[in-house]
Amino acid sequence: MKIKKAVIPVGGLGTRFLPATKAQPKEMLPIVDKPAIQYIVEEAVESGIESIIFITGRNKKSLEDHFDKSFELEQMLEEKQKWNLLKEIQNISSMANIHYIRQKEPKGLGHAVLCAEQFIGNEPFAVLLGDDIMISEKPALKQMIDAYHHTNQSVIGVNAVALENVYKYGIIDPGRKFGQVHSVKDLVEKPTIENTPSNIAVMGRYILNPSIFSYLKAIERGVGNEWQLTDALRLQCQQEKLFALELEGKRYDIGDKAGYLHAMIEVALNHDDLHHKLLPYLERIVEKERIENRRNTRSSSKSII
Ligand code: UTP
């Protein structure tokens, strides 16, 4: 069955990025010249998605405006004959059919996905987290959709992470591996190093069978006192089969300050007109840091002597 619909939850509060996210959504923070959310919508569209539903919350109006038609701006660009910019702006509002549902309270990712039940109906669908940017040759969601067409069971996107970082993620207990696909025996949300079943972490991409909605209704509040998608996936993998695809590409958590900066630098380095301006600047900074570190190491070893 073709995967035509995607859910993009953007209802979170973005507390890790305060105060920047006090009055604006983290998904609207720019990565060079596009807001983060546009990369995610483009990935969905390039993967064949036709309809997108955003699960929104407070302070998300700018996101809705971004994907809406902007008459005044288009008129102004037309008058000034800025045709390339005009085309780019018009493309944003015609990329896909975009819908919105408001999650009245941020009760967790599981609750946010459940808000999309009526819109999805009884077909498999994609979920892309609004703060996880994937940069890859083949769009990450397309990789997932291709894997789904082999398994016909829910598939979650995963990548190996350093053991000291498992506490930030949902982690799978992997079973057998077929190429890049693991069968999933169980999942744990944000485990400690001591109780983690592996270092294979869930990234923000999912293809879910609609049975997930019944599991989302069956779970209780979990980690962080929130309804966790991971807990519903646990139930799903006990009753049905669940698979995890190791994604090719780089993932950036732009809800985290360091992740955001990494995304910004890497995307800027991939821009032809920025590469030659940014790289020498970064090299100068790194060299300066190296010299200062050397000096500090020397003076601290002298003071020990
Ligand atoms: P996060 O936990 O990363 O987002 O949720 P958050 O809650 O905004 O971030 P912090 O921890 O406070 O900084 C993952 C995704 O799920 C969405 C978020 O918007 C994000 O895209 N989400 C989370 C919802 O849509 N609703 C919720 O109730 C919680």
PDB file of N, CA and C in Angstrom, residues 139-179:
ATOM      1  N   PRO A 139      16.499  10.314   0.478  1.00  0.00           N
ATOM      2  CA  PRO A 139      15.794  10.830   1.650  1.00  0.00           C
ATOM      3  C   PRO A 139      15.530   9.720   2.682  1.00  0.00           C
ATOM      4  N   ALA A 140      15.747  10.038   3.948  1.00  0.00           N
ATOM      5  CA  ALA A 140      15.615   9.020   4.996  1.00  0.00           C
ATOM      6  C   ALA A 140      14.229   8.377   4.962  1.00  0.00           C
ATOM      7  N   LEU A 141      13.204   9.191   4.730  1.00  0.00           N
ATOM      8  CA  LEU A 141      11.846   8.622   4.732  1.00  0.00           C
ATOM      9  C   LEU A 141      11.651   7.675   3.551  1.00  0.00           C
ATOM     10  N   LYS A 142      12.286   7.970   2.438  1.00  0.00           N
ATOM     11  CA  LYS A 142      12.184   7.080   1.266  1.00  0.00           C
ATOM     12  C   LYS A 142      12.845   5.740   1.604  1.00  0.00           C
ATOM     13  N   GLN A 143      13.980   5.784   2.329  1.00  0.00           N
ATOM     14  CA  GLN A 143      14.623   4.542   2.763  1.00  0.00           C
ATOM     15  C   GLN A 143      13.642   3.709   3.597  1.00  0.00           C
ATOM     16  N   MET A 144      12.907   4.418   4.470  1.00  0.00           N
ATOM     17  CA  MET A 144      11.957   3.734   5.367  1.00  0.00           C
ATOM     18  C   MET A 144      10.789   3.134   4.569  1.00  0.00           C
ATOM     19  N   ILE A 145      10.287   3.919   3.612  1.00  0.00           N
ATOM     20  CA  ILE A 145       9.132   3.459   2.823  1.00  0.00           C
ATOM     21  C   ILE A 145       9.520   2.214   2.018  1.00  0.00           C
ATOM     22  N   ASP A 146      10.737   2.228   1.445  1.00  0.00           N
ATOM     23  CA  ASP A 146      11.185   1.060   0.691  1.00  0.00           C
ATOM     24  C   ASP A 146      11.281  -0.166   1.608  1.00  0.00           C
ATOM     25  N   ALA A 147      11.770   0.055   2.841  1.00  0.00           N
ATOM     26  CA  ALA A 147      11.868  -1.073   3.786  1.00  0.00           C
ATOM     27  C   ALA A 147      10.469  -1.565   4.148  1.00  0.00           C
ATOM     28  N   TYR A 148       9.527  -0.642   4.325  1.00  0.00           N
ATOM     29  CA  TYR A 148       8.151  -1.029   4.678  1.00  0.00           C
ATOM     30  C   TYR A 148       7.553  -1.914   3.591  1.00  0.00           C
ATOM     31  N   HIS A 149       7.866  -1.608   2.339  1.00  0.00           N
ATOM     32  CA  HIS A 149       7.281  -2.399   1.252  1.00  0.00           C
ATOM     33  C   HIS A 149       7.820  -3.829   1.245  1.00  0.00           C
ATOM     34  N   HIS A 150       8.937  -4.070   1.944  1.00  0.00           N
ATOM     35  CA  HIS A 150       9.401  -5.456   2.098  1.00  0.00           C
ATOM     36  C   HIS A 150       8.785  -6.124   3.310  1.00  0.00           C
ATOM     37  N   THR A 151       8.605  -5.339   4.408  1.00  0.00           N
ATOM     38  CA  THR A 151       8.173  -5.964   5.672  1.00  0.00           C
ATOM     39  C   THR A 151       6.650  -5.978   5.826  1.00  0.00           C
ATOM     40  N   ASN A 152       5.988  -4.940   5.302  1.00  0.00           N
ATOM     41  CA  ASN A 152       4.547  -4.729   5.533  1.00  0.00           C
ATOM     42  C   ASN A 152       4.192  -4.609   7.010  1.00  0.00           C
ATOM     43  N   GLN A 153       5.190  -4.364   7.825  1.00  0.00           N
ATOM     44  CA  GLN A 153       4.983  -4.153   9.267  1.00  0.00           C
ATOM     45  C   GLN A 153       5.618  -2.818   9.612  1.00  0.00           C
ATOM     46  N   SER A 154       5.226  -2.265  10.757  1.00  0.00           N
ATOM     47  CA  SER A 154       5.779  -0.966  11.154  1.00  0.00           C
ATOM     48  C   SER A 154       7.307  -1.001  11.156  1.00  0.00           C
ATOM     49  N   VAL A 155       7.892   0.100  10.706  1.00  0.00           N
ATOM     50  CA  VAL A 155       9.363   0.202  10.646  1.00  0.00           C
ATOM     51  C   VAL A 155       9.765   1.494  11.346  1.00  0.00           C
ATOM     52  N   ILE A 156      10.790   1.411  12.199  1.00  0.00           N
ATOM     53  CA  ILE A 156      11.292   2.634  12.828  1.00  0.00           C
ATOM     54  C   ILE A 156      12.720   2.893  12.346  1.00  0.00           C
ATOM     55  N   GLY A 157      13.075   4.166  12.192  1.00  0.00           N
ATOM     56  CA  GLY A 157      14.428   4.527  11.759  1.00  0.00           C
ATOM     57  C   GLY A 157      15.359   4.505  12.954  1.00  0.00           C
ATOM     58  N   VAL A 158      16.531   3.890  12.794  1.00  0.00           N
ATOM     59  CA  VAL A 158      17.488   3.821  13.911  1.00  0.00           C
ATOM     60  C   VAL A 158      18.907   4.131  13.439  1.00  0.00           C
ATOM     61  N   ASN A 159      19.745   4.447  14.393  1.00  0.00           N
ATOM     62  CA  ASN A 159      21.191   4.603  14.178  1.00  0.00           C
ATOM     63  C   ASN A 159      21.901   4.230  15.468  1.00  0.00           C
ATOM     64  N   ALA A 160      23.127   3.748  15.341  1.00  0.00           N
ATOM     65  CA  ALA A 160      23.908   3.471  16.554  1.00  0.00           C
ATOM     66  C   ALA A 160      24.356   4.801  17.157  1.00  0.00           C
ATOM     67  N   VAL A 161      24.338   4.895  18.487  1.00  0.00           N
ATOM     68  CA  VAL A 161      24.832   6.103  19.172  1.00  0.00           C
ATOM     69  C   VAL A 161      25.868   5.680  20.216  1.00  0.00           C
ATOM     70  N   ALA A 162      26.637   6.655  20.701  1.00  0.00           N
ATOM     71  CA  ALA A 162      27.610   6.341  21.759  1.00  0.00           C
ATOM     72  C   ALA A 162      26.847   5.920  23.012  1.00  0.00           C
ATOM     73  N   LEU A 163      27.419   4.926  23.741  1.00  0.00           N
ATOM     74  CA  LEU A 163      26.716   4.404  24.925  1.00  0.00           C
ATOM     75  C   LEU A 163      26.359   5.497  25.928  1.00  0.00           C
ATOM     76  N   GLU A 164      27.265   6.511  26.050  1.00  0.00           N
ATOM     77  CA  GLU A 164      26.978   7.554  27.048  1.00  0.00           C
ATOM     78  C   GLU A 164      25.789   8.435  26.637  1.00  0.00           C
ATOM     79  N   ASN A 165      25.299   8.257  25.398  1.00  0.00           N
ATOM     80  CA  ASN A 165      24.155   9.067  24.955  1.00  0.00           C
ATOM     81  C   ASN A 165      22.828   8.309  24.929  1.00  0.00           C
ATOM     82  N   VAL A 166      22.835   7.037  25.320  1.00  0.00           N
ATOM     83  CA  VAL A 166      21.578   6.259  25.188  1.00  0.00           C
ATOM     84  C   VAL A 166      20.447   6.875  26.012  1.00  0.00           C
ATOM     85  N   TYR A 167      20.798   7.585  27.089  1.00  0.00           N
ATOM     86  CA  TYR A 167      19.767   8.152  27.970  1.00  0.00           C
ATOM     87  C   TYR A 167      18.901   9.212  27.268  1.00  0.00           C
ATOM     88  N   LYS A 168      19.332   9.664  26.077  1.00  0.00           N
ATOM     89  CA  LYS A 168      18.566  10.693  25.353  1.00  0.00           C
ATOM     90  C   LYS A 168      17.519  10.093  24.413  1.00  0.00           C
ATOM     91  N   TYR A 169      17.542   8.763  24.204  1.00  0.00           N
ATOM     92  CA  TYR A 169      16.769   8.174  23.101  1.00  0.00           C
ATOM     93  C   TYR A 169      15.869   7.027  23.548  1.00  0.00           C
ATOM     94  N   GLY A 170      14.979   6.622  22.612  1.00  0.00           N
ATOM     95  CA  GLY A 170      14.358   5.311  22.700  1.00  0.00           C
ATOM     96  C   GLY A 170      15.375   4.334  22.143  1.00  0.00           C
ATOM     97  N   ILE A 171      15.582   3.203  22.840  1.00  0.00           N
ATOM     98  CA  ILE A 171      16.618   2.245  22.413  1.00  0.00           C
ATOM     99  C   ILE A 171      15.955   0.891  22.140  1.00  0.00           C
ATOM    100  N   ILE A 172      16.383   0.239  21.045  1.00  0.00           N
ATOM    101  CA  ILE A 172      15.759  -1.053  20.725  1.00  0.00           C
ATOM    102  C   ILE A 172      16.562  -2.215  21.290  1.00  0.00           C
ATOM    103  N   ASP A 173      15.822  -3.291  21.568  1.00  0.00           N
ATOM    104  CA  ASP A 173      16.456  -4.577  21.879  1.00  0.00           C
ATOM    105  C   ASP A 173      16.381  -5.359  20.566  1.00  0.00           C
ATOM    106  N   PRO A 174      17.503  -5.431  19.831  1.00  0.00           N
ATOM    107  CA  PRO A 174      17.416  -6.007  18.486  1.00  0.00           C
ATOM    108  C   PRO A 174      17.392  -7.531  18.500  1.00  0.00           C
ATOM    109  N   GLY A 175      16.641  -8.077  17.524  1.00  0.00           N
ATOM    110  CA  GLY A 175      16.651  -9.529  17.311  1.00  0.00           C
ATOM    111  C   GLY A 175      17.524  -9.825  16.103  1.00  0.00           C
ATOM    112  N   ARG A 176      16.985 -10.605  15.163  1.00  0.00           N
ATOM    113  CA  ARG A 176      17.784 -10.971  13.975  1.00  0.00           C
ATOM    114  C   ARG A 176      17.960  -9.772  13.058  1.00  0.00           C
ATOM    115  N   LYS A 177      19.085  -9.803  12.308  1.00  0.00           N
ATOM    116  CA  LYS A 177      19.335  -8.701  11.378  1.00  0.00           C
ATOM    117  C   LYS A 177      19.340  -9.219   9.948  1.00  0.00           C
ATOM    118  N   PHE A 178      18.605  -8.526   9.079  1.00  0.00           N
ATOM    119  CA  PHE A 178      18.578  -8.883   7.656  1.00  0.00           C
ATOM    120  C   PHE A 178      19.081  -7.649   6.914  1.00  0.00           C
ATOM    121  N   GLY A 179      20.318  -7.650   6.437  1.00  0.00           N
ATOM    122  CA  GLY A 179      20.881  -6.452   5.800  1.00  0.00           C
ATOM    123  C   GLY A 179      20.885  -5.305   6.800  1.00  0.00           C
TER     124      GLY A 179
END
